[in-house]
mmCIF file of C-alpha atoms in Angstrom:
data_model
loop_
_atom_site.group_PDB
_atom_site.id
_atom_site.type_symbol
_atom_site.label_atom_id
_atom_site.label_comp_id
_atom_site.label_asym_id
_atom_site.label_seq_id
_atom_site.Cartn_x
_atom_site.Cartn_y
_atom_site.Cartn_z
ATOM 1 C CA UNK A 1 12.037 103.995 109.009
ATOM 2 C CA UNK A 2 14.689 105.698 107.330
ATOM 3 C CA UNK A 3 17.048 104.339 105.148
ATOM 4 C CA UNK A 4 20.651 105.863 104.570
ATOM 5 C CA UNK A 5 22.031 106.753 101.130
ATOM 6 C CA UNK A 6 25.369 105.049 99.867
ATOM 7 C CA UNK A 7 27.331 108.769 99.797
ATOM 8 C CA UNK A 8 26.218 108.910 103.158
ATOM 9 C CA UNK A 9 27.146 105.887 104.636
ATOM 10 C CA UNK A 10 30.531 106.518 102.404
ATOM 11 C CA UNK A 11 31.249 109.495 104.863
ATOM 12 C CA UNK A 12 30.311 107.956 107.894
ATOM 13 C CA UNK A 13 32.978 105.885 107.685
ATOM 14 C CA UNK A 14 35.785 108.280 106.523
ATOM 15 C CA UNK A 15 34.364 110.460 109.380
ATOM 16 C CA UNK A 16 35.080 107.072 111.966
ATOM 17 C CA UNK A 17 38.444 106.153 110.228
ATOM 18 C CA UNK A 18 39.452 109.987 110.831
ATOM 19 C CA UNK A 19 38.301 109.871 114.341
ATOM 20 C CA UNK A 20 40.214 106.728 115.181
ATOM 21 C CA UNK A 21 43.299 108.284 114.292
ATOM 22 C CA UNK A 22 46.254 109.813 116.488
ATOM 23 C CA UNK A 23 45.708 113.806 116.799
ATOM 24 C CA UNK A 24 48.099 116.010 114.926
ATOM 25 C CA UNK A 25 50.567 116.271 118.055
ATOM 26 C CA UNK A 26 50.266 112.284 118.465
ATOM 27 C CA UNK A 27 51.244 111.915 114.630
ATOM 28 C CA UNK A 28 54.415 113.789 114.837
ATOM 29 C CA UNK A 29 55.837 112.205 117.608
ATOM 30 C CA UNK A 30 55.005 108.891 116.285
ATOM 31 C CA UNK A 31 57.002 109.722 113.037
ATOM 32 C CA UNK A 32 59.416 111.114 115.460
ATOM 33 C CA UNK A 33 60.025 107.890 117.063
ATOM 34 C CA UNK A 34 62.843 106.387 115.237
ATOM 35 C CA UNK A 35 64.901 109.255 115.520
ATOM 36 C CA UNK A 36 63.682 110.083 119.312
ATOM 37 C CA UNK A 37 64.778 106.022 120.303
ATOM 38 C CA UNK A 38 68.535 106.838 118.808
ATOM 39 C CA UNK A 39 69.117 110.027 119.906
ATOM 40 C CA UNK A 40 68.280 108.617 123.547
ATOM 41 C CA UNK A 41 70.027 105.589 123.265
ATOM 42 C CA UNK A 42 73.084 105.867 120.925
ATOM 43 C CA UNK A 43 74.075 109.504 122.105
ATOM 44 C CA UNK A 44 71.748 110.815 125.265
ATOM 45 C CA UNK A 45 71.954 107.956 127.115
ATOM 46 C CA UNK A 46 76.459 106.915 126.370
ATOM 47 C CA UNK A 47 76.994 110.947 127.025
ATOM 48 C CA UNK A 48 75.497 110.377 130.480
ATOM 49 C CA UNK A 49 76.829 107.098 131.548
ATOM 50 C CA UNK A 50 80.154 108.450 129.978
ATOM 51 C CA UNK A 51 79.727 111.311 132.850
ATOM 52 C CA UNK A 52 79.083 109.254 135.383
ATOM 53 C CA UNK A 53 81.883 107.086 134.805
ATOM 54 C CA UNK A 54 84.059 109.574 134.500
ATOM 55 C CA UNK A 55 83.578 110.450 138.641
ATOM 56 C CA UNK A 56 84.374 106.477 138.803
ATOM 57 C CA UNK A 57 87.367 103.676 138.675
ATOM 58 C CA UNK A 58 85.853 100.779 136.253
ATOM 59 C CA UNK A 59 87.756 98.592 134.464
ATOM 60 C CA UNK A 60 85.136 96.194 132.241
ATOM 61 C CA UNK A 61 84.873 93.437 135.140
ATOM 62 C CA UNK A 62 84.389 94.725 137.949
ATOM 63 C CA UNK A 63 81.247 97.026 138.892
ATOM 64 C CA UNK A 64 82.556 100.518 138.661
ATOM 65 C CA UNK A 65 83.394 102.264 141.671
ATOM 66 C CA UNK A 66 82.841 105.815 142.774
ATOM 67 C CA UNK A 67 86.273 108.208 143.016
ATOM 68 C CA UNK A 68 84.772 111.398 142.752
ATOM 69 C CA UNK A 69 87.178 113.914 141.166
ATOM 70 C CA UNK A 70 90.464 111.609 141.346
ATOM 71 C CA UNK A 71 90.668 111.127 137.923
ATOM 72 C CA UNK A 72 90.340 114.838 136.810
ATOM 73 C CA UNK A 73 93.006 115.512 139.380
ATOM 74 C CA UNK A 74 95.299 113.309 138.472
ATOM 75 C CA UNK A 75 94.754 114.354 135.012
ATOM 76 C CA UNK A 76 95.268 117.969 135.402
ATOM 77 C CA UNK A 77 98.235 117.676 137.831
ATOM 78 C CA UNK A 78 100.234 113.912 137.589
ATOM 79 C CA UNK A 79 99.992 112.688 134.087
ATOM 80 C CA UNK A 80 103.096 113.449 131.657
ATOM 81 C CA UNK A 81 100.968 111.359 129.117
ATOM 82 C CA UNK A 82 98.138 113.869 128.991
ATOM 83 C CA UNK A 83 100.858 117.081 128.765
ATOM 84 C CA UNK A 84 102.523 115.507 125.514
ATOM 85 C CA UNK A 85 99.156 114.347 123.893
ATOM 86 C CA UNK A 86 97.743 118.227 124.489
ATOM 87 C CA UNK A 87 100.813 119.516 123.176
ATOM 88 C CA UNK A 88 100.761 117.352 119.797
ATOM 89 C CA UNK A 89 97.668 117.796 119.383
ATOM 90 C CA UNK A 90 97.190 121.657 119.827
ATOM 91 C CA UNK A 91 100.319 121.433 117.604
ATOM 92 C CA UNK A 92 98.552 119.113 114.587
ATOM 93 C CA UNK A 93 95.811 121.819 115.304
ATOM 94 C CA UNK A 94 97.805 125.158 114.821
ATOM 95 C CA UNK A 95 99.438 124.485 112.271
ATOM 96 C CA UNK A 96 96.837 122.117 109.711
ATOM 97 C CA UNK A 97 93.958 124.177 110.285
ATOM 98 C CA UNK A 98 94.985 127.231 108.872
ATOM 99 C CA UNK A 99 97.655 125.934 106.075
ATOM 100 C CA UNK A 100 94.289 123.720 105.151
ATOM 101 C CA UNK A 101 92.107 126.495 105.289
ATOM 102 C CA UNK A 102 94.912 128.869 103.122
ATOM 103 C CA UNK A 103 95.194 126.398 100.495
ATOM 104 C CA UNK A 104 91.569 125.028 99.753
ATOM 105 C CA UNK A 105 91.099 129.230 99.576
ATOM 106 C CA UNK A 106 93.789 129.430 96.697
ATOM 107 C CA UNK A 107 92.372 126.302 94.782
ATOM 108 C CA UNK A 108 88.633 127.615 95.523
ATOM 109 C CA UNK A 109 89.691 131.234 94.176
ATOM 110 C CA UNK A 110 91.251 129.254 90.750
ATOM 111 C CA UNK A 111 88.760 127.140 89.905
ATOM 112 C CA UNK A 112 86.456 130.767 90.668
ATOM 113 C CA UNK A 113 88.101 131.845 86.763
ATOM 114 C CA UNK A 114 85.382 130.201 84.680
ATOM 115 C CA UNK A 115 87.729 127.034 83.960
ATOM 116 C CA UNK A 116 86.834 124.479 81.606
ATOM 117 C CA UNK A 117 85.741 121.051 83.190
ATOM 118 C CA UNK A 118 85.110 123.000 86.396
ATOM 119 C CA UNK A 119 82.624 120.037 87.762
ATOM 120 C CA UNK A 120 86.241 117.302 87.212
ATOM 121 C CA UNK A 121 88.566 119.975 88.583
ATOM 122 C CA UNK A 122 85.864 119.818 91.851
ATOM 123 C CA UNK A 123 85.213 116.044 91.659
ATOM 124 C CA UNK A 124 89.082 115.358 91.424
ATOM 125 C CA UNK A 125 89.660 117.891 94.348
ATOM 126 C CA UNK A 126 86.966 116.748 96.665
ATOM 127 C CA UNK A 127 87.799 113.160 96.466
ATOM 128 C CA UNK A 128 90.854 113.359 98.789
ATOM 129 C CA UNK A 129 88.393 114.290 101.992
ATOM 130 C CA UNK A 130 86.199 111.799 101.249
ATOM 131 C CA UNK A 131 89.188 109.362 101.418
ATOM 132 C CA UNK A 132 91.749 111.346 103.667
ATOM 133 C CA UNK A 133 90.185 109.488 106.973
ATOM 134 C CA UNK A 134 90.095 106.016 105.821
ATOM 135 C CA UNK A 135 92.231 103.392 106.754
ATOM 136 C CA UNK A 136 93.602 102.787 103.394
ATOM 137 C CA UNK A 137 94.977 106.312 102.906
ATOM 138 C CA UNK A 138 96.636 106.113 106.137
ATOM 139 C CA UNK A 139 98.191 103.172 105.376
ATOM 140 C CA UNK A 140 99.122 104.513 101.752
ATOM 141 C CA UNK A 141 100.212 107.575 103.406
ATOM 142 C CA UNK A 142 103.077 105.686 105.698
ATOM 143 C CA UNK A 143 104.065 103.463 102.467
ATOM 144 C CA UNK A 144 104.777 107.283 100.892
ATOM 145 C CA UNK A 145 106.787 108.420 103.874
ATOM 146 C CA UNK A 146 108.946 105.323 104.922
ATOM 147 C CA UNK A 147 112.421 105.176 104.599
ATOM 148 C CA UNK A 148 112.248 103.672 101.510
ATOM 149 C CA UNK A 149 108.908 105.158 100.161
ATOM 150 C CA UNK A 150 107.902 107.293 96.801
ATOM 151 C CA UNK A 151 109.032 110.764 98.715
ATOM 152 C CA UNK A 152 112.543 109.397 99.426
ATOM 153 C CA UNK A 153 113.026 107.855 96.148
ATOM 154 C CA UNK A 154 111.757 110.967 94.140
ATOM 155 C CA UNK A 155 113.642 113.035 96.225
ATOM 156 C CA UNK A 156 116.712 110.886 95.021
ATOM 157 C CA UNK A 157 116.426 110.465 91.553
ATOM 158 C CA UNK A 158 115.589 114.623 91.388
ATOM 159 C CA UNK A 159 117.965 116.142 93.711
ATOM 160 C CA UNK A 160 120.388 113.155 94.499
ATOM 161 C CA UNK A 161 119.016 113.718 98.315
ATOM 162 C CA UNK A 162 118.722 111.276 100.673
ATOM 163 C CA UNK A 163 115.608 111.659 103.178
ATOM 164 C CA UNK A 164 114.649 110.160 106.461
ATOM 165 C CA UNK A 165 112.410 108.003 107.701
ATOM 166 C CA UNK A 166 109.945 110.801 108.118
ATOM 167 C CA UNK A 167 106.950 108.709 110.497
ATOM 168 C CA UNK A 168 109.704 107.369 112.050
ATOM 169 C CA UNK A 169 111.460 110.947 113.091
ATOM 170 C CA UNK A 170 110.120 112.445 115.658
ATOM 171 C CA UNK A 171 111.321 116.016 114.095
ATOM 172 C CA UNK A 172 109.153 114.988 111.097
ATOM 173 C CA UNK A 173 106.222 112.338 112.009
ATOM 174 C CA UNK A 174 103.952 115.065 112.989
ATOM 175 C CA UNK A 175 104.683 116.802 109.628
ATOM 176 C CA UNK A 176 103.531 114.260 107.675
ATOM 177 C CA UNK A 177 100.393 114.181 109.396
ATOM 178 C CA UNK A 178 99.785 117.826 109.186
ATOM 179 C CA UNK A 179 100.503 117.093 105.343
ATOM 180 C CA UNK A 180 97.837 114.643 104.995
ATOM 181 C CA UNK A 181 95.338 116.934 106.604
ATOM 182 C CA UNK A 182 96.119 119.848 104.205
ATOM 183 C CA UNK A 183 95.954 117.096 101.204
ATOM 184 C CA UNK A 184 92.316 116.423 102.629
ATOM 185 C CA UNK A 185 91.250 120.405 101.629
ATOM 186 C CA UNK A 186 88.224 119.191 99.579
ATOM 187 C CA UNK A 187 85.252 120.014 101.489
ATOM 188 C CA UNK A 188 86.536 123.682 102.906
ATOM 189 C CA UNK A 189 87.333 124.135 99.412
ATOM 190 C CA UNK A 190 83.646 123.246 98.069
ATOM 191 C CA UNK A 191 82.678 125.505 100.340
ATOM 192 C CA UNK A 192 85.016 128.689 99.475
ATOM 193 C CA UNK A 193 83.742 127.727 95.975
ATOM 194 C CA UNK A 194 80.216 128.548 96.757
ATOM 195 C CA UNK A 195 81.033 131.516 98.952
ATOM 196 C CA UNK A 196 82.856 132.921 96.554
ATOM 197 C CA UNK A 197 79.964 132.607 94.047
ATOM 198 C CA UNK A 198 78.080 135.084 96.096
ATOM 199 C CA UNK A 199 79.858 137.970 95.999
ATOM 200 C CA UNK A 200 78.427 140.428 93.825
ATOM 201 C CA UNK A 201 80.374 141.013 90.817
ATOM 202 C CA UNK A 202 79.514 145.050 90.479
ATOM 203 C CA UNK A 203 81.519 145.060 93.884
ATOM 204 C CA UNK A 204 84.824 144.092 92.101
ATOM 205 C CA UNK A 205 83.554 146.038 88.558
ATOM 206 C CA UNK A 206 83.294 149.650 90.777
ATOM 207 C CA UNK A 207 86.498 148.919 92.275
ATOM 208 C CA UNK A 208 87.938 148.470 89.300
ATOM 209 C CA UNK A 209 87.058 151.507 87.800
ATOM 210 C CA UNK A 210 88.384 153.189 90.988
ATOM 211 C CA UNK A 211 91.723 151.798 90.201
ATOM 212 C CA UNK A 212 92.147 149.019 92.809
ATOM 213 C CA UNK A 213 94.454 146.141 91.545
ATOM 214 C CA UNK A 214 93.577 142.831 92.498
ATOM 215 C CA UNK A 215 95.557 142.321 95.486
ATOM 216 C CA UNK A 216 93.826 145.070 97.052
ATOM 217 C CA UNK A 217 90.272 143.349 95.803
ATOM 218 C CA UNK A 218 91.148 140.806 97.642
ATOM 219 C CA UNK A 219 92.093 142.634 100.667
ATOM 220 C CA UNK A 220 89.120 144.996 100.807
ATOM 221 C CA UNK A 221 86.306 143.171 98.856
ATOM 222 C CA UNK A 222 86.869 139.314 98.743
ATOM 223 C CA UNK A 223 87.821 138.528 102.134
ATOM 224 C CA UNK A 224 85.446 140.723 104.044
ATOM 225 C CA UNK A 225 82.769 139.123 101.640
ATOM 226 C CA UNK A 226 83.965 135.470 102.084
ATOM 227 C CA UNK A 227 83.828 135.860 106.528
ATOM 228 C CA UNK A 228 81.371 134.447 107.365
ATOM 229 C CA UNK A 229 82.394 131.139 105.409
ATOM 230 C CA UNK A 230 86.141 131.559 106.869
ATOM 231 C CA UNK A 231 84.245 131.346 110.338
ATOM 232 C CA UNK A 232 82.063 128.045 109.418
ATOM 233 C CA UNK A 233 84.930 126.490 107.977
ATOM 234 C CA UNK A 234 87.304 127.359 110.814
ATOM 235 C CA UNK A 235 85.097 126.192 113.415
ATOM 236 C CA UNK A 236 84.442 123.070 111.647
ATOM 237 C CA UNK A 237 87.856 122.037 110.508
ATOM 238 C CA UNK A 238 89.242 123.329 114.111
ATOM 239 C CA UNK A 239 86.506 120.683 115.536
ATOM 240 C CA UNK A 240 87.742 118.123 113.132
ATOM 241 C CA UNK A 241 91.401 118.471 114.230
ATOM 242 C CA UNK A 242 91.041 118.014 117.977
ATOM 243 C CA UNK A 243 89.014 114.639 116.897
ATOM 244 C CA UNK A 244 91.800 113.208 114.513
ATOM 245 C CA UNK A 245 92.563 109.736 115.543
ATOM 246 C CA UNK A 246 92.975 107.847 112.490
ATOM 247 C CA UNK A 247 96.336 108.477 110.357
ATOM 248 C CA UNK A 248 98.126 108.861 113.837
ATOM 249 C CA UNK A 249 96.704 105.190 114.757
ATOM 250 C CA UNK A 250 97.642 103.898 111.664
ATOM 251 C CA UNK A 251 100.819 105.503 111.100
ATOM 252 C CA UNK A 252 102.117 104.963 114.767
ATOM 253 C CA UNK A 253 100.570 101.472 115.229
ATOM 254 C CA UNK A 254 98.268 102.610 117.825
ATOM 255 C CA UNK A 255 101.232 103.601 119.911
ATOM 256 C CA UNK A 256 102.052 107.453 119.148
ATOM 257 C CA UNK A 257 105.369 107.017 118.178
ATOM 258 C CA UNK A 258 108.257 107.903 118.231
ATOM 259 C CA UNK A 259 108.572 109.050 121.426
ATOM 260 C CA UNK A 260 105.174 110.290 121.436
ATOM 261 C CA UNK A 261 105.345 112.315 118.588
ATOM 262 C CA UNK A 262 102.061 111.681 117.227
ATOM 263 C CA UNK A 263 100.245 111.072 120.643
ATOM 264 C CA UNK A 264 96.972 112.678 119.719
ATOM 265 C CA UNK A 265 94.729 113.242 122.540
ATOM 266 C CA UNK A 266 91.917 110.613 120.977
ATOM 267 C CA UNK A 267 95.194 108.359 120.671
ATOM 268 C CA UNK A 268 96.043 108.762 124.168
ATOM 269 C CA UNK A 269 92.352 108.745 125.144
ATOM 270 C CA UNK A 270 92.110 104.929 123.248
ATOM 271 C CA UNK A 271 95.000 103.577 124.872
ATOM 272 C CA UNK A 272 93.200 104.162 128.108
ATOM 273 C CA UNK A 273 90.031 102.766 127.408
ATOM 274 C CA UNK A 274 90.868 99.767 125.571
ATOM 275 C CA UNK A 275 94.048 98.815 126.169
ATOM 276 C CA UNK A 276 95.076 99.471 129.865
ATOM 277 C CA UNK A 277 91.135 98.976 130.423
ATOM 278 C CA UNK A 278 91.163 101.974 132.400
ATOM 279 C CA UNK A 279 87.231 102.967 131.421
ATOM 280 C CA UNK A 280 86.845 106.021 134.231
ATOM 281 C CA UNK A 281 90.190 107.452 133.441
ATOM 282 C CA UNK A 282 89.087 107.631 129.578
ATOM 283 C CA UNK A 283 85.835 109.052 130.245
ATOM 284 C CA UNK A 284 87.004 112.110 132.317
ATOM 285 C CA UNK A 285 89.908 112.432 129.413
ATOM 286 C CA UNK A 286 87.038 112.591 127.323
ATOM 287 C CA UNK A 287 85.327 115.041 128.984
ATOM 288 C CA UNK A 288 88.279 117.446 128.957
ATOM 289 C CA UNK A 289 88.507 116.867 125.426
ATOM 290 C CA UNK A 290 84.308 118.331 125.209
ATOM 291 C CA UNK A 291 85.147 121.028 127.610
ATOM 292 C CA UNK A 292 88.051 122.099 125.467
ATOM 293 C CA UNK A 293 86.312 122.276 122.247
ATOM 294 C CA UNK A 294 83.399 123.959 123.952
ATOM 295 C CA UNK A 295 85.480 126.747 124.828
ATOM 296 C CA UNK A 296 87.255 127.100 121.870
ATOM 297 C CA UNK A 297 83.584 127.332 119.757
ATOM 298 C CA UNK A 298 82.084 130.140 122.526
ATOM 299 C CA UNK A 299 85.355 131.944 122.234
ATOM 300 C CA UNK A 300 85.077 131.928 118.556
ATOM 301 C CA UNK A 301 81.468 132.951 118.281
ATOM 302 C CA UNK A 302 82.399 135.944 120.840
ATOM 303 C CA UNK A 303 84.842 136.864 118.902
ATOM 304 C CA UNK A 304 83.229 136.690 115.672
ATOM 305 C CA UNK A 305 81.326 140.172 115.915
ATOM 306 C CA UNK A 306 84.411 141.864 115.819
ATOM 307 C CA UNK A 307 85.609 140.479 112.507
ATOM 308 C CA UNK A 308 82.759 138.425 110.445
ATOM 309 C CA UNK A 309 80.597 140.603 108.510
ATOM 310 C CA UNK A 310 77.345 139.995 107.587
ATOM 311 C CA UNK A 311 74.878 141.502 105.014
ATOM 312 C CA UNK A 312 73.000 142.862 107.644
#
């Protein structure tokens, strides 16, 4: 009769605890699980249902019934809603994303010249995009701009001017919005920052010896270098801008006013949904919206050989 040792009863059992455990496969999906269970049910699973509603007339009461293409048809060819929503927001869209892009680029390129107290020049800079989306800005943002706001009155007490109501013009509202989207240049401009920190410095010492000034180092040396990071942050910000929804809520009072001057698309696309309870119709607005922004990112990375330039 034998007897075991305690070591090797000791690694009997780690061997049996290892054996009762999931394989290395079984392990990482179970880790997985938390994220697998959201991405199914909080975006998989509303994208698809969003689809299928979209082919459908549904209301919120009653059960949703099946249209087939009537509501992209109607979209595309009798609704003077969805022509002036595209058409403010490819406006908002033209004009803020490059003015945004053009002036987190100048900021990015001055705080590039070694400045004291660089970390509170970017702190101070960034905060405005961590804020610029919020509700409270957007309301701050229409106390600035009324008819009797801080704009009018400085412009007043400077110049002796007296300004409109700009959110209540419709030759200004938009403005002001494309304003407050330039004032959010933080994050494109945190980005610039680091871009800018990786061009190599013999670049610019060479062509100075060659006798370039520094508008042509910019030309030939700082944007060709800084491309790739124009791209990311166009594509991003571009993204951003179809999305905005809400300082032209807030501003407008959910209505897009006046006369539809700040109808966003995601404005006109929440009026449909949840206040004329018009669920289908919203969905298939939506899905325009997807299919528009899809394009515009595969045009951009076609494009992109032709002028982003990459180490390689």
């Amino acid at each position: 009769m034998s007897v075991a040792l305690p070591s090797e009863a000791t690694s009997r059992d780690a061997a049996d605890r290892t054996a009762r455990l999931p394989s290395g496969a079984a392990q990482a999906y179970l880790f997985l699980a938390p994220w697998l269970i959201g991405f199914i049910g909080l975006t998989v699973g509303p994208t698809l249902i969003s689809l299928y509603l979209s082919f459908t007339n549904f209301d919120l009461i009653q059960s949703p019934e099946w249209t087939g293409w009537a509501n992209y048809v109607r979209i595309l060819t009798n609704d003077s809603k969805f022509v002036a929503s595209m058409q403010v927001t490819f406006f908002f869209v033209v004009f803020s994303v490059p003015l945004k892009l053009a002036f987190a680029l100048a900021v990015a390129l001055i705080l590039n010249k070694g400045l004291r107290g660089l970390s509170i020049y970017r702190a101070l800079f960034y905060l405005p995009s961590l804020l610029g989306a919020s509700v409270a800005i957007a309301v701050l943002w229409r106390q600035l701009f009324a008819a009797d706001g801080l704009v009018n009155q400085l412009l007043f007490s400077l110049f002796r001017i007296q300004g409109p109501s700009w959110i209540s013009s419709p030759d200004y509202a938009l403005w002001t919005l494309v304003v407050l989207s330039i004032w959010q240049f933080g994050s494109p401009m945190i980005i610039f920052l680091a871009g800018l920190r990786q061009i190599p410095q013999d670049l610019y010492e060479a062509a100075s010896i060659d006798g370039a000034s520094r508008r042509r180092q910019f030309w030939r040396i700082t944007v060709p270098m800084l491309t790739p990071v124009i791209f990311f942050n166009a594509i991003v910000q571009t993204i951003d801008a179809f999305k905005a929804f809400t300082p032209a809520f807030i501003i407008s009072d959910g209505i897009g006013g006046p006369v539809d001057a700040t109808l966003f698309y995601t404005l006109y696309l929440y009026q449909e949904a949840f206040a004329n309870f018009r669920m289908g119709y919203a969905s298939a607005l939506a899905w325009i919206l997807v299919l528009i922004i899809a394009a515009f990112t595969a045009f951009s990375f076609l494009t992109a050989r032709y002028w982003v330039h990459y180490d390689d």
